[in-house]
PDB file of N, CA and C in Angstrom:
ATOM      1  N   UNK A 198     228.804 137.703  58.362  1.00 75.00           N
ATOM      2  CA  UNK A 198     227.663 138.222  59.060  1.00 75.00           C
ATOM      3  C   UNK A 198     226.417 137.448  58.603  1.00 75.00           C
ATOM      4  N   UNK A 199     225.639 136.993  59.543  1.00 87.00           N
ATOM      5  CA  UNK A 199     224.408 136.268  59.255  1.00 87.00           C
ATOM      6  C   UNK A 199     223.229 137.214  59.414  1.00 87.00           C
ATOM      7  N   UNK A 200     222.371 137.191  58.420  1.00 90.00           N
ATOM      8  CA  UNK A 200     221.215 138.073  58.456  1.00 90.00           C
ATOM      9  C   UNK A 200     219.953 137.242  58.573  1.00 90.00           C
ATOM     10  N   UNK A 201     219.032 137.681  59.388  1.00 91.00           N
ATOM     11  CA  UNK A 201     217.738 137.010  59.545  1.00 91.00           C
ATOM     12  C   UNK A 201     216.758 137.572  58.519  1.00 91.00           C
ATOM     13  N   UNK A 202     216.100 136.699  57.806  1.00 92.00           N
ATOM     14  CA  UNK A 202     215.083 137.114  56.850  1.00 92.00           C
ATOM     15  C   UNK A 202     213.731 136.610  57.337  1.00 92.00           C
ATOM     16  N   UNK A 203     212.770 137.517  57.532  1.00 91.00           N
ATOM     17  CA  UNK A 203     211.452 137.063  57.987  1.00 91.00           C
ATOM     18  C   UNK A 203     210.733 136.329  56.854  1.00 91.00           C
ATOM     19  N   UNK A 204     209.900 135.393  57.208  1.00 92.00           N
ATOM     20  CA  UNK A 204     209.080 134.709  56.210  1.00 92.00           C
ATOM     21  C   UNK A 204     207.615 134.915  56.564  1.00 92.00           C
ATOM     22  N   UNK A 205     206.780 134.777  55.576  1.00 89.00           N
ATOM     23  CA  UNK A 205     205.354 134.989  55.751  1.00 89.00           C
ATOM     24  C   UNK A 205     204.607 133.814  55.152  1.00 89.00           C
ATOM     25  N   UNK A 206     203.662 133.282  55.899  1.00 88.00           N
ATOM     26  CA  UNK A 206     202.834 132.191  55.380  1.00 88.00           C
ATOM     27  C   UNK A 206     201.890 132.755  54.329  1.00 88.00           C
ATOM     28  N   UNK A 207     201.705 132.010  53.269  1.00 84.00           N
ATOM     29  CA  UNK A 207     200.827 132.425  52.181  1.00 84.00           C
ATOM     30  C   UNK A 207     199.643 131.479  52.132  1.00 84.00           C
ATOM     31  N   UNK A 208     198.449 132.066  52.197  1.00 84.00           N
ATOM     32  CA  UNK A 208     197.240 131.265  52.089  1.00 84.00           C
ATOM     33  C   UNK A 208     196.952 131.017  50.612  1.00 84.00           C
ATOM     34  N   UNK A 209     196.767 129.783  50.259  1.00 79.00           N
ATOM     35  CA  UNK A 209     196.465 129.439  48.863  1.00 79.00           C
ATOM     36  C   UNK A 209     195.008 129.790  48.590  1.00 79.00           C
ATOM     37  N   UNK A 210     194.776 130.764  47.705  1.00 88.00           N
ATOM     38  CA  UNK A 210     193.411 131.176  47.409  1.00 88.00           C
ATOM     39  C   UNK A 210     192.968 130.795  45.996  1.00 88.00           C
ATOM     40  N   UNK A 211     193.910 130.536  45.098  1.00 89.00           N
ATOM     41  CA  UNK A 211     193.583 130.132  43.736  1.00 89.00           C
ATOM     42  C   UNK A 211     194.301 128.829  43.429  1.00 89.00           C
ATOM     43  N   UNK A 212     193.544 127.858  42.969  1.00 91.00           N
ATOM     44  CA  UNK A 212     194.139 126.595  42.532  1.00 91.00           C
ATOM     45  C   UNK A 212     193.802 126.408  41.057  1.00 91.00           C
ATOM     46  N   UNK A 213     194.829 126.291  40.230  1.00 93.00           N
ATOM     47  CA  UNK A 213     194.649 126.094  38.791  1.00 93.00           C
ATOM     48  C   UNK A 213     194.986 124.646  38.474  1.00 93.00           C
ATOM     49  N   UNK A 214     193.967 123.899  38.008  1.00 95.00           N
ATOM     50  CA  UNK A 214     194.177 122.488  37.667  1.00 95.00           C
ATOM     51  C   UNK A 214     194.423 122.297  36.174  1.00 95.00           C
ATOM     52  N   UNK A 215     193.757 123.105  35.346  1.00 97.00           N
ATOM     53  CA  UNK A 215     193.917 123.008  33.893  1.00 97.00           C
ATOM     54  C   UNK A 215     193.794 124.395  33.279  1.00 97.00           C
ATOM     55  N   UNK A 216     194.699 124.725  32.387  1.00 97.00           N
ATOM     56  CA  UNK A 216     194.647 125.988  31.662  1.00 97.00           C
ATOM     57  C   UNK A 216     193.733 125.820  30.453  1.00 97.00           C
ATOM     58  N   UNK A 217     192.806 126.744  30.262  1.00 97.00           N
ATOM     59  CA  UNK A 217     191.896 126.698  29.118  1.00 97.00           C
ATOM     60  C   UNK A 217     192.364 127.666  28.034  1.00 97.00           C
ATOM     61  N   UNK A 218     192.628 128.915  28.407  1.00 96.00           N
ATOM     62  CA  UNK A 218     193.116 129.873  27.418  1.00 96.00           C
ATOM     63  C   UNK A 218     193.912 130.976  28.104  1.00 96.00           C
ATOM     64  N   UNK A 219     194.763 131.604  27.307  1.00 96.00           N
ATOM     65  CA  UNK A 219     195.553 132.737  27.769  1.00 96.00           C
ATOM     66  C   UNK A 219     195.890 133.550  26.533  1.00 96.00           C
ATOM     67  N   UNK A 220     195.337 134.752  26.430  1.00 97.00           N
ATOM     68  CA  UNK A 220     195.598 135.552  25.241  1.00 97.00           C
ATOM     69  C   UNK A 220     195.389 137.035  25.527  1.00 97.00           C
ATOM     70  N   UNK A 221     195.952 137.854  24.669  1.00 97.00           N
ATOM     71  CA  UNK A 221     195.734 139.296  24.658  1.00 97.00           C
ATOM     72  C   UNK A 221     195.276 139.643  23.250  1.00 97.00           C
ATOM     73  N   UNK A 222     194.344 140.581  23.161  1.00 95.00           N
ATOM     74  CA  UNK A 222     193.841 140.945  21.844  1.00 95.00           C
ATOM     75  C   UNK A 222     193.407 142.403  21.846  1.00 95.00           C
ATOM     76  N   UNK A 223     193.541 143.040  20.695  1.00 97.00           N
ATOM     77  CA  UNK A 223     193.117 144.425  20.535  1.00 97.00           C
ATOM     78  C   UNK A 223     191.885 144.451  19.641  1.00 97.00           C
ATOM     79  N   UNK A 224     190.849 145.166  20.087  1.00 96.00           N
ATOM     80  CA  UNK A 224     189.604 145.272  19.340  1.00 96.00           C
ATOM     81  C   UNK A 224     189.345 146.731  18.983  1.00 96.00           C
ATOM     82  N   UNK A 225     188.759 146.991  17.807  1.00 97.00           N
ATOM     83  CA  UNK A 225     188.506 148.366  17.371  1.00 97.00           C
ATOM     84  C   UNK A 225     187.319 148.972  18.124  1.00 97.00           C
ATOM     85  N   UNK A 226     187.201 150.300  18.090  1.00 96.00           N
ATOM     86  CA  UNK A 226     186.008 150.928  18.664  1.00 96.00           C
ATOM     87  C   UNK A 226     184.755 150.330  18.020  1.00 96.00           C
ATOM     88  N   UNK A 227     183.723 150.157  18.811  1.00 95.00           N
ATOM     89  CA  UNK A 227     182.485 149.581  18.299  1.00 95.00           C
ATOM     90  C   UNK A 227     182.408 148.067  18.412  1.00 95.00           C
ATOM     91  N   UNK A 228     183.491 147.409  18.878  1.00 96.00           N
ATOM     92  CA  UNK A 228     183.489 145.957  19.020  1.00 96.00           C
ATOM     93  C   UNK A 228     182.471 145.533  20.081  1.00 96.00           C
ATOM     94  N   UNK A 229     181.720 144.475  19.789  1.00 96.00           N
ATOM     95  CA  UNK A 229     180.750 143.913  20.735  1.00 96.00           C
ATOM     96  C   UNK A 229     180.892 142.395  20.727  1.00 96.00           C
ATOM     97  N   UNK A 230     181.140 141.819  21.891  1.00 95.00           N
ATOM     98  CA  UNK A 230     181.077 140.369  22.061  1.00 95.00           C
ATOM     99  C   UNK A 230     179.785 140.104  22.813  1.00 95.00           C
ATOM    100  N   UNK A 231     178.825 139.438  22.169  1.00 96.00           N
ATOM    101  CA  UNK A 231     177.476 139.311  22.711  1.00 96.00           C
ATOM    102  C   UNK A 231     177.376 138.434  23.945  1.00 96.00           C
ATOM    103  N   UNK A 232     178.388 137.635  24.217  1.00 95.00           N
ATOM    104  CA  UNK A 232     178.400 136.922  25.482  1.00 95.00           C
ATOM    105  C   UNK A 232     178.451 135.418  25.374  1.00 95.00           C
ATOM    106  N   UNK A 233     178.728 134.820  26.537  1.00 96.00           N
ATOM    107  CA  UNK A 233     178.845 133.364  26.632  1.00 96.00           C
ATOM    108  C   UNK A 233     178.778 132.936  28.097  1.00 96.00           C
ATOM    109  N   UNK A 234     178.626 131.658  28.292  1.00 97.00           N
ATOM    110  CA  UNK A 234     178.813 131.011  29.591  1.00 97.00           C
ATOM    111  C   UNK A 234     179.677 129.782  29.345  1.00 97.00           C
ATOM    112  N   UNK A 235     180.410 129.365  30.367  1.00 96.00           N
ATOM    113  CA  UNK A 235     181.218 128.144  30.274  1.00 96.00           C
ATOM    114  C   UNK A 235     181.492 127.632  31.681  1.00 96.00           C
ATOM    115  N   UNK A 236     182.064 126.451  31.763  1.00 97.00           N
ATOM    116  CA  UNK A 236     182.235 125.787  33.059  1.00 97.00           C
ATOM    117  C   UNK A 236     183.609 126.013  33.680  1.00 97.00           C
ATOM    118  N   UNK A 237     184.272 127.105  33.372  1.00 97.00           N
ATOM    119  CA  UNK A 237     185.583 127.392  33.950  1.00 97.00           C
ATOM    120  C   UNK A 237     185.659 128.865  34.352  1.00 97.00           C
ATOM    121  N   UNK A 238     186.651 129.177  35.171  1.00 97.00           N
ATOM    122  CA  UNK A 238     186.915 130.544  35.612  1.00 97.00           C
ATOM    123  C   UNK A 238     187.563 131.333  34.491  1.00 97.00           C
ATOM    124  N   UNK A 239     187.306 132.649  34.476  1.00 97.00           N
ATOM    125  CA  UNK A 239     187.944 133.510  33.497  1.00 97.00           C
ATOM    126  C   UNK A 239     188.334 134.825  34.186  1.00 97.00           C
ATOM    127  N   UNK A 240     189.545 135.249  33.940  1.00 96.00           N
ATOM    128  CA  UNK A 240     190.074 136.504  34.467  1.00 96.00           C
ATOM    129  C   UNK A 240     190.307 137.415  33.280  1.00 96.00           C
ATOM    130  N   UNK A 241     189.765 138.632  33.332  1.00 96.00           N
ATOM    131  CA  UNK A 241     189.947 139.579  32.236  1.00 96.00           C
ATOM    132  C   UNK A 241     190.559 140.859  32.789  1.00 96.00           C
ATOM    133  N   UNK A 242     191.553 141.388  32.076  1.00 97.00           N
ATOM    134  CA  UNK A 242     192.197 142.630  32.482  1.00 97.00           C
ATOM    135  C   UNK A 242     192.263 143.571  31.280  1.00 97.00           C
ATOM    136  N   UNK A 243     191.910 144.827  31.521  1.00 97.00           N
ATOM    137  CA  UNK A 243     191.983 145.842  30.473  1.00 97.00           C
ATOM    138  C   UNK A 243     193.401 146.393  30.455  1.00 97.00           C
ATOM    139  N   UNK A 244     194.087 146.204  29.353  1.00 98.00           N
ATOM    140  CA  UNK A 244     195.470 146.655  29.207  1.00 98.00           C
ATOM    141  C   UNK A 244     195.555 148.065  28.632  1.00 98.00           C
ATOM    142  N   UNK A 245     194.545 148.439  27.841  1.00 97.00           N
ATOM    143  CA  UNK A 245     194.478 149.798  27.309  1.00 97.00           C
ATOM    144  C   UNK A 245     193.059 150.047  26.834  1.00 97.00           C
ATOM    145  N   UNK A 246     192.606 151.295  26.923  1.00 96.00           N
ATOM    146  CA  UNK A 246     191.247 151.638  26.552  1.00 96.00           C
ATOM    147  C   UNK A 246     190.313 151.398  27.721  1.00 96.00           C
ATOM    148  N   UNK A 247     189.034 151.197  27.408  1.00 96.00           N
ATOM    149  CA  UNK A 247     188.058 150.882  28.449  1.00 96.00           C
ATOM    150  C   UNK A 247     186.991 149.972  27.858  1.00 96.00           C
ATOM    151  N   UNK A 248     186.308 149.260  28.754  1.00 96.00           N
ATOM    152  CA  UNK A 248     185.328 148.264  28.324  1.00 96.00           C
ATOM    153  C   UNK A 248     184.095 148.329  29.207  1.00 96.00           C
ATOM    154  N   UNK A 249     182.978 147.929  28.632  1.00 97.00           N
ATOM    155  CA  UNK A 249     181.761 147.700  29.394  1.00 97.00           C
ATOM    156  C   UNK A 249     181.594 146.186  29.445  1.00 97.00           C
ATOM    157  N   UNK A 250     181.570 145.648  30.652  1.00 97.00           N
ATOM    158  CA  UNK A 250     181.499 144.204  30.832  1.00 97.00           C
ATOM    159  C   UNK A 250     180.254 143.873  31.638  1.00 97.00           C
ATOM    160  N   UNK A 251     179.470 142.944  31.118  1.00 96.00           N
ATOM    161  CA  UNK A 251     178.290 142.472  31.835  1.00 96.00           C
ATOM    162  C   UNK A 251     178.619 141.119  32.447  1.00 96.00           C
ATOM    163  N   UNK A 252     178.170 140.923  33.672  1.00 95.00           N
ATOM    164  CA  UNK A 252     178.320 139.646  34.368  1.00 95.00           C
ATOM    165  C   UNK A 252     176.964 139.330  34.976  1.00 95.00           C
ATOM    166  N   UNK A 253     176.277 138.347  34.390  1.00 94.00           N
ATOM    167  CA  UNK A 253     174.878 138.069  34.718  1.00 94.00           C
ATOM    168  C   UNK A 253     174.092 139.370  34.563  1.00 94.00           C
ATOM    169  N   UNK A 254     173.491 139.882  35.625  1.00 93.00           N
ATOM    170  CA  UNK A 254     172.671 141.089  35.496  1.00 93.00           C
ATOM    171  C   UNK A 254     173.388 142.363  35.940  1.00 93.00           C
ATOM    172  N   UNK A 255     174.701 142.289  36.169  1.00 96.00           N
ATOM    173  CA  UNK A 255     175.474 143.454  36.611  1.00 96.00           C
ATOM    174  C   UNK A 255     176.290 144.004  35.438  1.00 96.00           C
ATOM    175  N   UNK A 256     176.459 145.331  35.419  1.00 97.00           N
ATOM    176  CA  UNK A 256     177.221 145.991  34.359  1.00 97.00           C
ATOM    177  C   UNK A 256     178.369 146.760  35.005  1.00 97.00           C
ATOM    178  N   UNK A 257     179.584 146.584  34.455  1.00 97.00           N
ATOM    179  CA  UNK A 257     180.781 147.223  34.986  1.00 97.00           C
ATOM    180  C   UNK A 257     181.493 147.974  33.868  1.00 97.00           C
ATOM    181  N   UNK A 258     182.071 149.100  34.210  1.00 97.00           N
ATOM    182  CA  UNK A 258     182.935 149.835  33.269  1.00 97.00           C
ATOM    183  C   UNK A 258     184.357 149.688  33.800  1.00 97.00           C
ATOM    184  N   UNK A 259     185.210 149.053  33.013  1.00 97.00           N
ATOM    185  CA  UNK A 259     186.599 148.844  33.406  1.00 97.00           C
ATOM    186  C   UNK A 259     187.508 149.709  32.546  1.00 97.00           C
ATOM    187  N   UNK A 260     188.480 150.295  33.178  1.00 96.00           N
ATOM    188  CA  UNK A 260     189.465 151.126  32.502  1.00 96.00           C
ATOM    189  C   UNK A 260     190.833 150.447  32.572  1.00 96.00           C
ATOM    190  N   UNK A 261     191.803 151.023  31.902  1.00 97.00           N
ATOM    191  CA  UNK A 261     193.163 150.482  31.866  1.00 97.00           C
ATOM    192  C   UNK A 261     193.643 150.126  33.272  1.00 97.00           C
ATOM    193  N   UNK A 262     194.124 148.875  33.415  1.00 97.00           N
ATOM    194  CA  UNK A 262     194.651 148.405  34.687  1.00 97.00           C
ATOM    195  C   UNK A 262     193.628 147.739  35.586  1.00 97.00           C
ATOM    196  N   UNK A 263     192.361 147.802  35.248  1.00 97.00           N
ATOM    197  CA  UNK A 263     191.335 147.161  36.060  1.00 97.00           C
ATOM    198  C   UNK A 263     191.027 145.770  35.513  1.00 97.00           C
ATOM    199  N   UNK A 264     190.583 144.894  36.414  1.00 97.00           N
ATOM    200  CA  UNK A 264     190.342 143.504  36.035  1.00 97.00           C
ATOM    201  C   UNK A 264     189.142 142.961  36.794  1.00 97.00           C
ATOM    202  N   UNK A 265     188.653 141.820  36.340  1.00 95.00           N
ATOM    203  CA  UNK A 265     187.573 141.147  37.060  1.00 95.00           C
ATOM    204  C   UNK A 265     187.581 139.650  36.754  1.00 95.00           C
ATOM    205  N   UNK A 266     186.920 138.904  37.624  1.00 94.00           N
ATOM    206  CA  UNK A 266     186.749 137.460  37.481  1.00 94.00           C
ATOM    207  C   UNK A 266     185.353 137.167  36.964  1.00 94.00           C
ATOM    208  N   UNK A 267     185.234 136.106  36.145  1.00 95.00           N
ATOM    209  CA  UNK A 267     183.935 135.537  35.793  1.00 95.00           C
ATOM    210  C   UNK A 267     183.904 134.130  36.367  1.00 95.00           C
ATOM    211  N   UNK A 268     182.889 133.868  37.172  1.00 95.00           N
ATOM    212  CA  UNK A 268     182.715 132.534  37.764  1.00 95.00           C
ATOM    213  C   UNK A 268     182.259 131.539  36.686  1.00 95.00           C
ATOM    214  N   UNK A 269     182.462 130.248  36.931  1.00 96.00           N
ATOM    215  CA  UNK A 269     181.896 129.247  36.025  1.00 96.00           C
ATOM    216  C   UNK A 269     180.373 129.424  35.929  1.00 96.00           C
ATOM    217  N   UNK A 270     179.836 129.259  34.752  1.00 96.00           N
ATOM    218  CA  UNK A 270     178.402 129.353  34.439  1.00 96.00           C
ATOM    219  C   UNK A 270     177.834 130.765  34.557  1.00 96.00           C
ATOM    220  N   UNK A 271     178.667 131.770  34.720  1.00 96.00           N
ATOM    221  CA  UNK A 271     178.204 133.155  34.759  1.00 96.00           C
ATOM    222  C   UNK A 271     178.164 133.696  33.334  1.00 96.00           C
ATOM    223  N   UNK A 272     177.005 134.206  32.908  1.00 97.00           N
ATOM    224  CA  UNK A 272     176.924 134.815  31.582  1.00 97.00           C
ATOM    225  C   UNK A 272     177.731 136.110  31.608  1.00 97.00           C
ATOM    226  N   UNK A 273     178.546 136.331  30.577  1.00 97.00           N
ATOM    227  CA  UNK A 273     179.328 137.566  30.506  1.00 97.00           C
ATOM    228  C   UNK A 273     179.499 138.000  29.053  1.00 97.00           C
ATOM    229  N   UNK A 274     179.564 139.332  28.884  1.00 97.00           N
ATOM    230  CA  UNK A 274     179.755 139.925  27.568  1.00 97.00           C
ATOM    231  C   UNK A 274     180.679 141.129  27.709  1.00 97.00           C
ATOM    232  N   UNK A 275     181.248 141.555  26.580  1.00 96.00           N
ATOM    233  CA  UNK A 275     182.220 142.654  26.574  1.00 96.00           C
ATOM    234  C   UNK A 275     181.963 143.528  25.350  1.00 96.00           C
ATOM    235  N   UNK A 276     182.108 144.833  25.546  1.00 96.00           N
ATOM    236  CA  UNK A 276     182.088 145.747  24.407  1.00 96.00           C
ATOM    237  C   UNK A 276     183.045 146.895  24.681  1.00 96.00           C
ATOM    238  N   UNK A 277     183.521 147.511  23.608  1.00 96.00           N
ATOM    239  CA  UNK A 277     184.394 148.668  23.780  1.00 96.00           C
ATOM    240  C   UNK A 277     183.569 149.813  24.362  1.00 96.00           C
ATOM    241  N   UNK A 278     184.251 150.701  25.040  1.00 94.00           N
ATOM    242  CA  UNK A 278     183.607 151.853  25.663  1.00 94.00           C
ATOM    243  C   UNK A 278     184.265 153.112  25.116  1.00 94.00           C
ATOM    244  N   UNK A 279     183.588 153.785  24.215  1.00 88.00           N
ATOM    245  CA  UNK A 279     184.148 155.008  23.661  1.00 88.00           C
ATOM    246  C   UNK A 279     184.711 154.816  22.271  1.00 88.00           C
ATOM    247  N   UNK A 280     185.484 155.806  21.865  1.00 92.00           N
ATOM    248  CA  UNK A 280     186.005 155.847  20.499  1.00 92.00           C
ATOM    249  C   UNK A 280     187.460 155.415  20.384  1.00 92.00           C
ATOM    250  N   UNK A 281     187.943 154.636  21.339  1.00 92.00           N
ATOM    251  CA  UNK A 281     189.325 154.162  21.289  1.00 92.00           C
ATOM    252  C   UNK A 281     189.331 152.639  21.263  1.00 92.00           C
ATOM    253  N   UNK A 282     190.376 152.040  20.708  1.00 96.00           N
ATOM    254  CA  UNK A 282     190.462 150.577  20.710  1.00 96.00           C
ATOM    255  C   UNK A 282     190.537 150.025  22.133  1.00 96.00           C
ATOM    256  N   UNK A 283     190.136 148.794  22.284  1.00 97.00           N
ATOM    257  CA  UNK A 283     190.204 148.083  23.561  1.00 97.00           C
ATOM    258  C   UNK A 283     191.260 146.995  23.445  1.00 97.00           C
ATOM    259  N   UNK A 284     192.206 147.004  24.340  1.00 97.00           N
ATOM    260  CA  UNK A 284     193.246 145.970  24.392  1.00 97.00           C
ATOM    261  C   UNK A 284     193.104 145.275  25.733  1.00 97.00           C
ATOM    262  N   UNK A 285     192.790 143.979  25.716  1.00 95.00           N
ATOM    263  CA  UNK A 285     192.627 143.276  26.986  1.00 95.00           C
ATOM    264  C   UNK A 285     193.226 141.887  26.940  1.00 95.00           C
ATOM    265  N   UNK A 286     193.459 141.353  28.125  1.00 97.00           N
ATOM    266  CA  UNK A 286     193.998 140.015  28.284  1.00 97.00           C
ATOM    267  C   UNK A 286     192.991 139.121  28.971  1.00 97.00           C
ATOM    268  N   UNK A 287     193.006 137.849  28.617  1.00 96.00           N
ATOM    269  CA  UNK A 287     192.104 136.859  29.209  1.00 96.00           C
ATOM    270  C   UNK A 287     192.916 135.639  29.632  1.00 96.00           C
ATOM    271  N   UNK A 288     192.637 135.174  30.822  1.00 96.00           N
ATOM    272  CA  UNK A 288     193.257 133.968  31.363  1.00 96.00           C
ATOM    273  C   UNK A 288     192.120 133.121  31.913  1.00 96.00           C
ATOM    274  N   UNK A 289     191.931 131.922  31.393  1.00 97.00           N
ATOM    275  CA  UNK A 289     190.838 131.082  31.884  1.00 97.00           C
ATOM    276  C   UNK A 289     191.358 129.690  32.247  1.00 97.00           C
ATOM    277  N   UNK A 290     190.691 129.094  33.246  1.00 97.00           N
ATOM    278  CA  UNK A 290     191.191 127.833  33.800  1.00 97.00           C
ATOM    279  C   UNK A 290     190.102 127.079  34.556  1.00 97.00           C
ATOM    280  N   UNK A 291     190.324 125.777  34.695  1.00 97.00           N
ATOM    281  CA  UNK A 291     189.533 124.943  35.595  1.00 97.00           C
ATOM    282  C   UNK A 291     190.264 124.939  36.927  1.00 97.00           C
ATOM    283  N   UNK A 292     189.549 125.185  37.995  1.00 95.00           N
ATOM    284  CA  UNK A 292     190.165 125.219  39.312  1.00 95.00           C
ATOM    285  C   UNK A 292     189.199 125.773  40.334  1.00 95.00           C
ATOM    286  N   UNK A 293     189.748 126.268  41.422  1.00 92.00           N
ATOM    287  CA  UNK A 293     188.932 126.833  42.496  1.00 92.00           C
ATOM    288  C   UNK A 293     189.535 128.156  42.947  1.00 92.00           C
ATOM    289  N   UNK A 294     188.662 129.000  43.452  1.00 90.00           N
ATOM    290  CA  UNK A 294     189.079 130.262  44.054  1.00 90.00           C
ATOM    291  C   UNK A 294     188.458 130.320  45.434  1.00 90.00           C
ATOM    292  N   UNK A 295     189.281 130.441  46.442  1.00 86.00           N
ATOM    293  CA  UNK A 295     188.829 130.485  47.823  1.00 86.00           C
ATOM    294  C   UNK A 295     188.986 131.903  48.359  1.00 86.00           C
ATOM    295  N   UNK A 296     188.278 132.820  47.739  1.00 73.00           N
ATOM    296  CA  UNK A 296     188.326 134.234  48.132  1.00 73.00           C
ATOM    297  C   UNK A 296     187.123 134.921  47.544  1.00 73.00           C
ATOM    298  N   UNK A 297     186.709 136.037  48.114  1.00 73.00           N
ATOM    299  CA  UNK A 297     185.585 136.767  47.521  1.00 73.00           C
ATOM    300  C   UNK A 297     185.963 137.300  46.138  1.00 73.00           C
ATOM    301  N   UNK A 298     185.092 137.102  45.164  1.00 70.00           N
ATOM    302  CA  UNK A 298     185.330 137.642  43.823  1.00 70.00           C
ATOM    303  C   UNK A 298     184.099 138.361  43.325  1.00 70.00           C
TER     304      UNK A 298
END
C-alpha cells in the first residue's frame, strides 16, 4: 500500500552564520547583570524562576518557558525577579532574522 504524505514549504527566517555562545546557567536570588551591547543576535530563555530583562528602554518580566531576542547593538541587562534562583539559557550568533522580533 502506498501512502501519500503532504509536504509543507518552510520559509527560512533565521540564518546562523557563526555561533558565538551557547550556555545554561543558574543564578542565585539577587543576581544582577548590569548589561552589555554586542554586534550579534542573542536568544535568552528562562528555564526556571523569573527574570527582569531590559532591552534598550523597554523592561520585560519573563517567567519559566518564556524567551526573547536581543538584536545586535541593543543594550540589554538581566536580573533575578523574586526570591528564587534564575536558571536560563543563552544562544548567540552572527546571522540574520527575517521575522518580527
